């Protein structure tokens, strides 16, 4: 079926293990403030101008400030969820994965609000999985019961290669992967990325602190 359809950066409950953890050369942030403190030269794509009345072809070339990138839907097309005043990037197929890559200007960090939407393009509670890949490794995080302000960010000491987003399908009905307020940036000069064993030692010392009528295809 086919579906229809700012920045409220509030702290959301710790649903992704830790507020900052490392995987290979990637540090993971669930706090937008901490992510901004760890990066520089941020560019933001609020998806302004995205059509919320009709599907958008994939691939899609967009920019966040000075950083260009390409977004691809693995199945079918993109769908402009949300509202004309505040559109979100989503897919026209609930099982599709959104992948962002082809970053320009040597981007090293990426983040945004990741959550789910329903068949009409409105917010729907559910879980989403986000995977970041850089030249040294991969980090996969799942946000359980994501809300519109759920933030997840990745900062690399190497070159950022891709970011992918998919929805975890559950018994309560289809959920579509949705992204808003995409941030692309550079790693701050003072932000050293710890080795994985350093994070392990840190955790050992402090403990784990907190882990209309349009329709689209299901």
PDB file of C-alpha atoms in Angstrom:
ATOM      1  CA  UNK A   1       0.000   0.000   0.000  1.00  0.00           C
ATOM      2  CA  UNK A   2       1.027   3.642  -0.380  1.00  0.00           C
ATOM      3  CA  UNK A   3       1.060   6.007   2.672  1.00  0.00           C
ATOM      4  CA  UNK A   4       0.767   9.804   3.454  1.00  0.00           C
ATOM      5  CA  UNK A   5       1.861  11.820   5.542  1.00  0.00           C
ATOM      6  CA  UNK A   6      11.935  21.983  14.840  1.00  0.00           C
ATOM      7  CA  UNK A   7      14.139  20.995  16.031  1.00  0.00           C
ATOM      8  CA  UNK A   8      12.881  19.670  19.357  1.00  0.00           C
ATOM      9  CA  UNK A   9      16.176  18.371  20.602  1.00  0.00           C
ATOM     10  CA  UNK A  10      15.218  17.163  24.075  1.00  0.00           C
ATOM     11  CA  UNK A  11      17.026  14.567  26.079  1.00  0.00           C
ATOM     12  CA  UNK A  12      15.269  11.223  25.612  1.00  0.00           C
ATOM     13  CA  UNK A  13      15.447   8.210  27.919  1.00  0.00           C
ATOM     14  CA  UNK A  14      18.626   6.199  27.512  1.00  0.00           C
ATOM     15  CA  UNK A  15      17.408   3.512  25.154  1.00  0.00           C
ATOM     16  CA  UNK A  16      20.636   2.740  23.361  1.00  0.00           C
ATOM     17  CA  UNK A  17      22.980   1.308  25.953  1.00  0.00           C
ATOM     18  CA  UNK A  18      25.226   4.333  26.672  1.00  0.00           C
ATOM     19  CA  UNK A  19      25.426   8.025  25.896  1.00  0.00           C
ATOM     20  CA  UNK A  20      28.898   7.592  24.407  1.00  0.00           C
ATOM     21  CA  UNK A  21      30.536   4.309  23.555  1.00  0.00           C
ATOM     22  CA  UNK A  22      33.121   3.191  21.018  1.00  0.00           C
ATOM     23  CA  UNK A  23      33.011   0.611  18.247  1.00  0.00           C
ATOM     24  CA  UNK A  24      36.233   0.385  16.269  1.00  0.00           C
ATOM     25  CA  UNK A  25      36.932   4.061  15.467  1.00  0.00           C
ATOM     26  CA  UNK A  26      33.316   5.182  16.017  1.00  0.00           C
ATOM     27  CA  UNK A  27      31.991   6.845  19.173  1.00  0.00           C
ATOM     28  CA  UNK A  28      28.223   6.613  19.670  1.00  0.00           C
ATOM     29  CA  UNK A  29      26.227   9.465  21.233  1.00  0.00           C
ATOM     30  CA  UNK A  30      22.610   9.457  22.395  1.00  0.00           C
ATOM     31  CA  UNK A  31      22.816  13.088  23.536  1.00  0.00           C
ATOM     32  CA  UNK A  32      22.606  15.755  20.851  1.00  0.00           C
ATOM     33  CA  UNK A  33      24.411  18.238  23.097  1.00  0.00           C
ATOM     34  CA  UNK A  34      27.310  15.822  23.640  1.00  0.00           C
ATOM     35  CA  UNK A  35      27.448  15.082  19.915  1.00  0.00           C
ATOM     36  CA  UNK A  36      27.689  18.788  19.086  1.00  0.00           C
ATOM     37  CA  UNK A  37      30.408  19.232  21.707  1.00  0.00           C
ATOM     38  CA  UNK A  38      32.417  16.423  20.087  1.00  0.00           C
ATOM     39  CA  UNK A  39      32.120  17.815  16.547  1.00  0.00           C
ATOM     40  CA  UNK A  40      32.697  20.983  14.551  1.00  0.00           C
ATOM     41  CA  UNK A  41      31.473  22.611  11.329  1.00  0.00           C
ATOM     42  CA  UNK A  42      28.046  21.017  11.660  1.00  0.00           C
ATOM     43  CA  UNK A  43      25.576  21.124   8.777  1.00  0.00           C
ATOM     44  CA  UNK A  44      21.887  20.269   9.237  1.00  0.00           C
ATOM     45  CA  UNK A  45      19.337  18.943   6.768  1.00  0.00           C
ATOM     46  CA  UNK A  46      15.787  19.422   8.098  1.00  0.00           C
ATOM     47  CA  UNK A  47      14.429  17.938   4.832  1.00  0.00           C
ATOM     48  CA  UNK A  48      12.782  21.225   3.996  1.00  0.00           C
ATOM     49  CA  UNK A  49      11.165  21.101   0.571  1.00  0.00           C
ATOM     50  CA  UNK A  50      10.623  17.332   0.632  1.00  0.00           C
ATOM     51  CA  UNK A  51       7.316  16.491  -1.050  1.00  0.00           C
ATOM     52  CA  UNK A  52       4.807  15.184   1.503  1.00  0.00           C
ATOM     53  CA  UNK A  53       2.103  14.637  -1.122  1.00  0.00           C
ATOM     54  CA  UNK A  54       3.818  12.179  -3.459  1.00  0.00           C
ATOM     55  CA  UNK A  55       6.650   9.618  -3.434  1.00  0.00           C
ATOM     56  CA  UNK A  56      10.186  10.908  -4.052  1.00  0.00           C
ATOM     57  CA  UNK A  57      12.422   8.898  -6.410  1.00  0.00           C
ATOM     58  CA  UNK A  58      15.478   7.094  -5.078  1.00  0.00           C
ATOM     59  CA  UNK A  59      18.387   7.826  -5.102  1.00  0.00           C
ATOM     60  CA  UNK A  60      18.044  11.348  -3.749  1.00  0.00           C
ATOM     61  CA  UNK A  61      20.863  13.895  -3.678  1.00  0.00           C
ATOM     62  CA  UNK A  62      20.721  16.342  -0.762  1.00  0.00           C
ATOM     63  CA  UNK A  63      22.997  18.452   1.408  1.00  0.00           C
ATOM     64  CA  UNK A  64      23.437  19.299   5.077  1.00  0.00           C
ATOM     65  CA  UNK A  65      25.215  22.621   5.167  1.00  0.00           C
ATOM     66  CA  UNK A  66      28.489  22.221   3.295  1.00  0.00           C
ATOM     67  CA  UNK A  67      28.189  18.430   3.095  1.00  0.00           C
ATOM     68  CA  UNK A  68      26.595  16.737   0.130  1.00  0.00           C
ATOM     69  CA  UNK A  69      25.294  13.181   0.325  1.00  0.00           C
ATOM     70  CA  UNK A  70      23.150  10.625  -1.494  1.00  0.00           C
ATOM     71  CA  UNK A  71      20.167   8.871   0.093  1.00  0.00           C
ATOM     72  CA  UNK A  72      18.939   5.544  -1.286  1.00  0.00           C
ATOM     73  CA  UNK A  73      15.858   3.478  -0.440  1.00  0.00           C
ATOM     74  CA  UNK A  74      16.574  -0.241  -0.814  1.00  0.00           C
ATOM     75  CA  UNK A  75      13.033  -0.927  -2.029  1.00  0.00           C
ATOM     76  CA  UNK A  76      10.750   1.379  -4.019  1.00  0.00           C
ATOM     77  CA  UNK A  77      10.923   5.132  -3.335  1.00  0.00           C
ATOM     78  CA  UNK A  78      11.192   7.653  -0.514  1.00  0.00           C
ATOM     79  CA  UNK A  79       8.157   9.074   1.217  1.00  0.00           C
ATOM     80  CA  UNK A  80       7.858  12.533   2.723  1.00  0.00           C
ATOM     81  CA  UNK A  81       6.322  11.809   6.119  1.00  0.00           C
ATOM     82  CA  UNK A  82       5.498  14.446   8.725  1.00  0.00           C
ATOM     83  CA  UNK A  83       3.873  17.690   7.536  1.00  0.00           C
ATOM     84  CA  UNK A  84       4.634  20.262   4.827  1.00  0.00           C
ATOM     85  CA  UNK A  85       5.938  22.563   7.588  1.00  0.00           C
ATOM     86  CA  UNK A  86       8.133  19.852   9.092  1.00  0.00           C
ATOM     87  CA  UNK A  87       8.772  17.003   6.638  1.00  0.00           C
ATOM     88  CA  UNK A  88      10.643  13.835   7.566  1.00  0.00           C
ATOM     89  CA  UNK A  89      12.562  11.479   5.305  1.00  0.00           C
ATOM     90  CA  UNK A  90      10.967   8.039   5.229  1.00  0.00           C
ATOM     91  CA  UNK A  91      10.426   5.162   2.815  1.00  0.00           C
ATOM     92  CA  UNK A  92       7.429   4.125   0.769  1.00  0.00           C
ATOM     93  CA  UNK A  93       7.943   0.517   1.826  1.00  0.00           C
ATOM     94  CA  UNK A  94       7.994  -0.420   5.517  1.00  0.00           C
ATOM     95  CA  UNK A  95      10.668  -3.076   5.019  1.00  0.00           C
ATOM     96  CA  UNK A  96      13.019  -0.801   3.090  1.00  0.00           C
ATOM     97  CA  UNK A  97      16.352   0.383   4.450  1.00  0.00           C
ATOM     98  CA  UNK A  98      17.413   4.003   3.974  1.00  0.00           C
ATOM     99  CA  UNK A  99      21.138   4.361   3.259  1.00  0.00           C
ATOM    100  CA  UNK A 100      23.071   7.631   3.218  1.00  0.00           C
ATOM    101  CA  UNK A 101      26.513   7.690   1.602  1.00  0.00           C
ATOM    102  CA  UNK A 102      28.710   9.591  -0.835  1.00  0.00           C
ATOM    103  CA  UNK A 103      29.507  12.220   1.791  1.00  0.00           C
ATOM    104  CA  UNK A 104      31.516  15.197   0.584  1.00  0.00           C
ATOM    105  CA  UNK A 105      34.017  17.444   2.366  1.00  0.00           C
ATOM    106  CA  UNK A 106      35.564  14.571   4.335  1.00  0.00           C
ATOM    107  CA  UNK A 107      32.653  14.156   6.744  1.00  0.00           C
ATOM    108  CA  UNK A 108      33.566  12.344   9.962  1.00  0.00           C
ATOM    109  CA  UNK A 109      30.389  12.555  12.030  1.00  0.00           C
ATOM    110  CA  UNK A 110      26.694  12.008  11.480  1.00  0.00           C
ATOM    111  CA  UNK A 111      23.588  12.060  13.650  1.00  0.00           C
ATOM    112  CA  UNK A 112      19.904  12.855  13.721  1.00  0.00           C
ATOM    113  CA  UNK A 113      16.483  12.038  15.085  1.00  0.00           C
ATOM    114  CA  UNK A 114      15.551   8.433  14.278  1.00  0.00           C
ATOM    115  CA  UNK A 115      12.072   7.035  14.898  1.00  0.00           C
ATOM    116  CA  UNK A 116       9.114   5.340  13.221  1.00  0.00           C
ATOM    117  CA  UNK A 117       6.038   6.531  11.327  1.00  0.00           C
ATOM    118  CA  UNK A 118       2.760   4.920  10.353  1.00  0.00           C
ATOM    119  CA  UNK A 119       0.959   4.316   7.067  1.00  0.00           C
ATOM    120  CA  UNK A 120      -0.266   7.922   6.991  1.00  0.00           C
ATOM    121  CA  UNK A 121       3.200   9.363   7.606  1.00  0.00           C
ATOM    122  CA  UNK A 122       2.503  10.265  11.237  1.00  0.00           C
ATOM    123  CA  UNK A 123       4.683   9.389  14.201  1.00  0.00           C
ATOM    124  CA  UNK A 124       4.354   5.805  15.430  1.00  0.00           C
ATOM    125  CA  UNK A 125       6.122   4.355  18.440  1.00  0.00           C
ATOM    126  CA  UNK A 126       8.462   1.500  17.628  1.00  0.00           C
ATOM    127  CA  UNK A 127      12.076   0.471  17.381  1.00  0.00           C
ATOM    128  CA  UNK A 128      14.575   1.438  14.693  1.00  0.00           C
ATOM    129  CA  UNK A 129      18.053   0.153  13.906  1.00  0.00           C
ATOM    130  CA  UNK A 130      20.826   2.503  12.791  1.00  0.00           C
ATOM    131  CA  UNK A 131      24.180   1.354  11.405  1.00  0.00           C
ATOM    132  CA  UNK A 132      27.179   3.603  10.762  1.00  0.00           C
ATOM    133  CA  UNK A 133      30.189   2.487   8.742  1.00  0.00           C
ATOM    134  CA  UNK A 134      33.571   4.194   8.540  1.00  0.00           C
ATOM    135  CA  UNK A 135      36.861   3.100   6.980  1.00  0.00           C
ATOM    136  CA  UNK A 136      37.774   1.089  10.090  1.00  0.00           C
ATOM    137  CA  UNK A 137      34.572  -0.588  11.207  1.00  0.00           C
ATOM    138  CA  UNK A 138      30.838  -0.698  11.798  1.00  0.00           C
ATOM    139  CA  UNK A 139      28.564   0.288  14.683  1.00  0.00           C
ATOM    140  CA  UNK A 140      24.947  -0.895  14.886  1.00  0.00           C
ATOM    141  CA  UNK A 141      22.530   0.543  17.440  1.00  0.00           C
ATOM    142  CA  UNK A 142      18.829  -0.156  18.045  1.00  0.00           C
ATOM    143  CA  UNK A 143      16.633   2.508  19.627  1.00  0.00           C
ATOM    144  CA  UNK A 144      13.759   0.810  21.448  1.00  0.00           C
ATOM    145  CA  UNK A 145      10.426   2.654  21.487  1.00  0.00           C
ATOM    146  CA  UNK A 146      11.930   5.610  19.664  1.00  0.00           C
ATOM    147  CA  UNK A 147      10.205   8.996  19.839  1.00  0.00           C
ATOM    148  CA  UNK A 148      10.476  12.007  17.531  1.00  0.00           C
ATOM    149  CA  UNK A 149      13.323  13.500  19.578  1.00  0.00           C
ATOM    150  CA  UNK A 150      15.331  10.277  19.909  1.00  0.00           C
ATOM    151  CA  UNK A 151      18.862  11.295  18.936  1.00  0.00           C
ATOM    152  CA  UNK A 152      21.706   9.074  17.823  1.00  0.00           C
ATOM    153  CA  UNK A 153      25.081  10.255  16.568  1.00  0.00           C
ATOM    154  CA  UNK A 154      28.360   8.703  15.437  1.00  0.00           C
ATOM    155  CA  UNK A 155      31.786  10.360  15.436  1.00  0.00           C
ATOM    156  CA  UNK A 156      34.693   8.768  13.593  1.00  0.00           C
ATOM    157  CA  UNK A 157      38.421   9.369  13.604  1.00  0.00           C
ATOM    158  CA  UNK A 158      38.450   8.091  10.020  1.00  0.00           C
ATOM    159  CA  UNK A 159      36.366   8.684   6.914  1.00  0.00           C
ATOM    160  CA  UNK A 160      32.616   8.235   7.209  1.00  0.00           C
ATOM    161  CA  UNK A 161      31.292   5.807   4.581  1.00  0.00           C
ATOM    162  CA  UNK A 162      27.588   5.256   5.184  1.00  0.00           C
ATOM    163  CA  UNK A 163      24.652   5.366   7.553  1.00  0.00           C
ATOM    164  CA  UNK A 164      21.639   3.075   7.227  1.00  0.00           C
ATOM    165  CA  UNK A 165      18.257   3.121   8.977  1.00  0.00           C
ATOM    166  CA  UNK A 166      15.612   0.390   9.155  1.00  0.00           C
ATOM    167  CA  UNK A 167      12.505  -0.234  11.239  1.00  0.00           C
ATOM    168  CA  UNK A 168      12.040  -3.244  13.500  1.00  0.00           C
ATOM    169  CA  UNK A 169       8.725  -4.779  12.448  1.00  0.00           C
ATOM    170  CA  UNK A 170       6.603  -5.906  15.379  1.00  0.00           C
ATOM    171  CA  UNK A 171       3.226  -7.500  16.049  1.00  0.00           C
ATOM    172  CA  UNK A 172       1.420  -4.161  16.485  1.00  0.00           C
ATOM    173  CA  UNK A 173       1.591  -3.466  12.749  1.00  0.00           C
ATOM    174  CA  UNK A 174       3.995  -2.073  10.179  1.00  0.00           C
ATOM    175  CA  UNK A 175       6.347   0.748  11.055  1.00  0.00           C
ATOM    176  CA  UNK A 176       8.344   2.824   8.556  1.00  0.00           C
ATOM    177  CA  UNK A 177      11.944   4.002   9.225  1.00  0.00           C
ATOM    178  CA  UNK A 178      11.992   7.786   9.599  1.00  0.00           C
ATOM    179  CA  UNK A 179      14.724  10.421   9.890  1.00  0.00           C
ATOM    180  CA  UNK A 180      14.629  14.121  10.769  1.00  0.00           C
ATOM    181  CA  UNK A 181      17.196  16.851  11.456  1.00  0.00           C
ATOM    182  CA  UNK A 182      20.177  15.081   9.916  1.00  0.00           C
ATOM    183  CA  UNK A 183      23.512  16.481  11.155  1.00  0.00           C
ATOM    184  CA  UNK A 184      26.796  15.950   9.300  1.00  0.00           C
ATOM    185  CA  UNK A 185      30.018  17.330  10.765  1.00  0.00           C
ATOM    186  CA  UNK A 186      33.734  17.036  11.373  1.00  0.00           C
ATOM    187  CA  UNK A 187      35.255  15.484  14.470  1.00  0.00           C
ATOM    188  CA  UNK A 188      36.375  18.191  16.880  1.00  0.00           C
ATOM    189  CA  UNK A 189      40.167  18.500  17.026  1.00  0.00           C
ATOM    190  CA  UNK A 190      40.212  17.749  20.758  1.00  0.00           C
ATOM    191  CA  UNK A 191      37.929  14.721  20.479  1.00  0.00           C
ATOM    192  CA  UNK A 192      40.118  11.642  20.674  1.00  0.00           C
ATOM    193  CA  UNK A 193      38.313   8.388  19.920  1.00  0.00           C
ATOM    194  CA  UNK A 194      39.157   5.777  22.585  1.00  0.00           C
ATOM    195  CA  UNK A 195      40.064   2.249  21.690  1.00  0.00           C
ATOM    196  CA  UNK A 196      37.381  -0.340  22.492  1.00  0.00           C
ATOM    197  CA  UNK A 197      39.403  -1.724  25.419  1.00  0.00           C
ATOM    198  CA  UNK A 198      39.482   1.750  26.995  1.00  0.00           C
ATOM    199  CA  UNK A 199      35.698   1.812  27.047  1.00  0.00           C
ATOM    200  CA  UNK A 200      35.643  -1.648  28.606  1.00  0.00           C
ATOM    201  CA  UNK A 201      37.888  -0.485  31.429  1.00  0.00           C
ATOM    202  CA  UNK A 202      35.774   2.606  31.932  1.00  0.00           C
ATOM    203  CA  UNK A 203      32.590   0.573  32.203  1.00  0.00           C
ATOM    204  CA  UNK A 204      34.232  -1.777  34.669  1.00  0.00           C
ATOM    205  CA  UNK A 205      34.998   1.189  36.888  1.00  0.00           C
ATOM    206  CA  UNK A 206      31.700   3.075  36.744  1.00  0.00           C
ATOM    207  CA  UNK A 207      29.099   0.459  35.749  1.00  0.00           C
ATOM    208  CA  UNK A 208      26.544   0.738  32.960  1.00  0.00           C
ATOM    209  CA  UNK A 209      24.547   3.965  33.577  1.00  0.00           C
ATOM    210  CA  UNK A 210      21.702   3.566  31.438  1.00  0.00           C
ATOM    211  CA  UNK A 211      20.936   1.501  28.204  1.00  0.00           C
ATOM    212  CA  UNK A 212      -5.542  12.558   3.255  1.00  0.00           C
ATOM    213  CA  UNK A 213      -5.689   9.157   3.198  1.00  0.00           C
ATOM    214  CA  UNK A 214      -2.463   8.243   1.514  1.00  0.00           C
ATOM    215  CA  UNK A 215      -1.088   4.800   2.138  1.00  0.00           C
ATOM    216  CA  UNK A 216       2.178   3.128   1.395  1.00  0.00           C
ATOM    217  CA  UNK A 217       3.372  -0.400   1.033  1.00  0.00           C
ATOM    218  CA  UNK A 218       3.713  -2.778   3.956  1.00  0.00           C
TER     219      UNK A 218
END
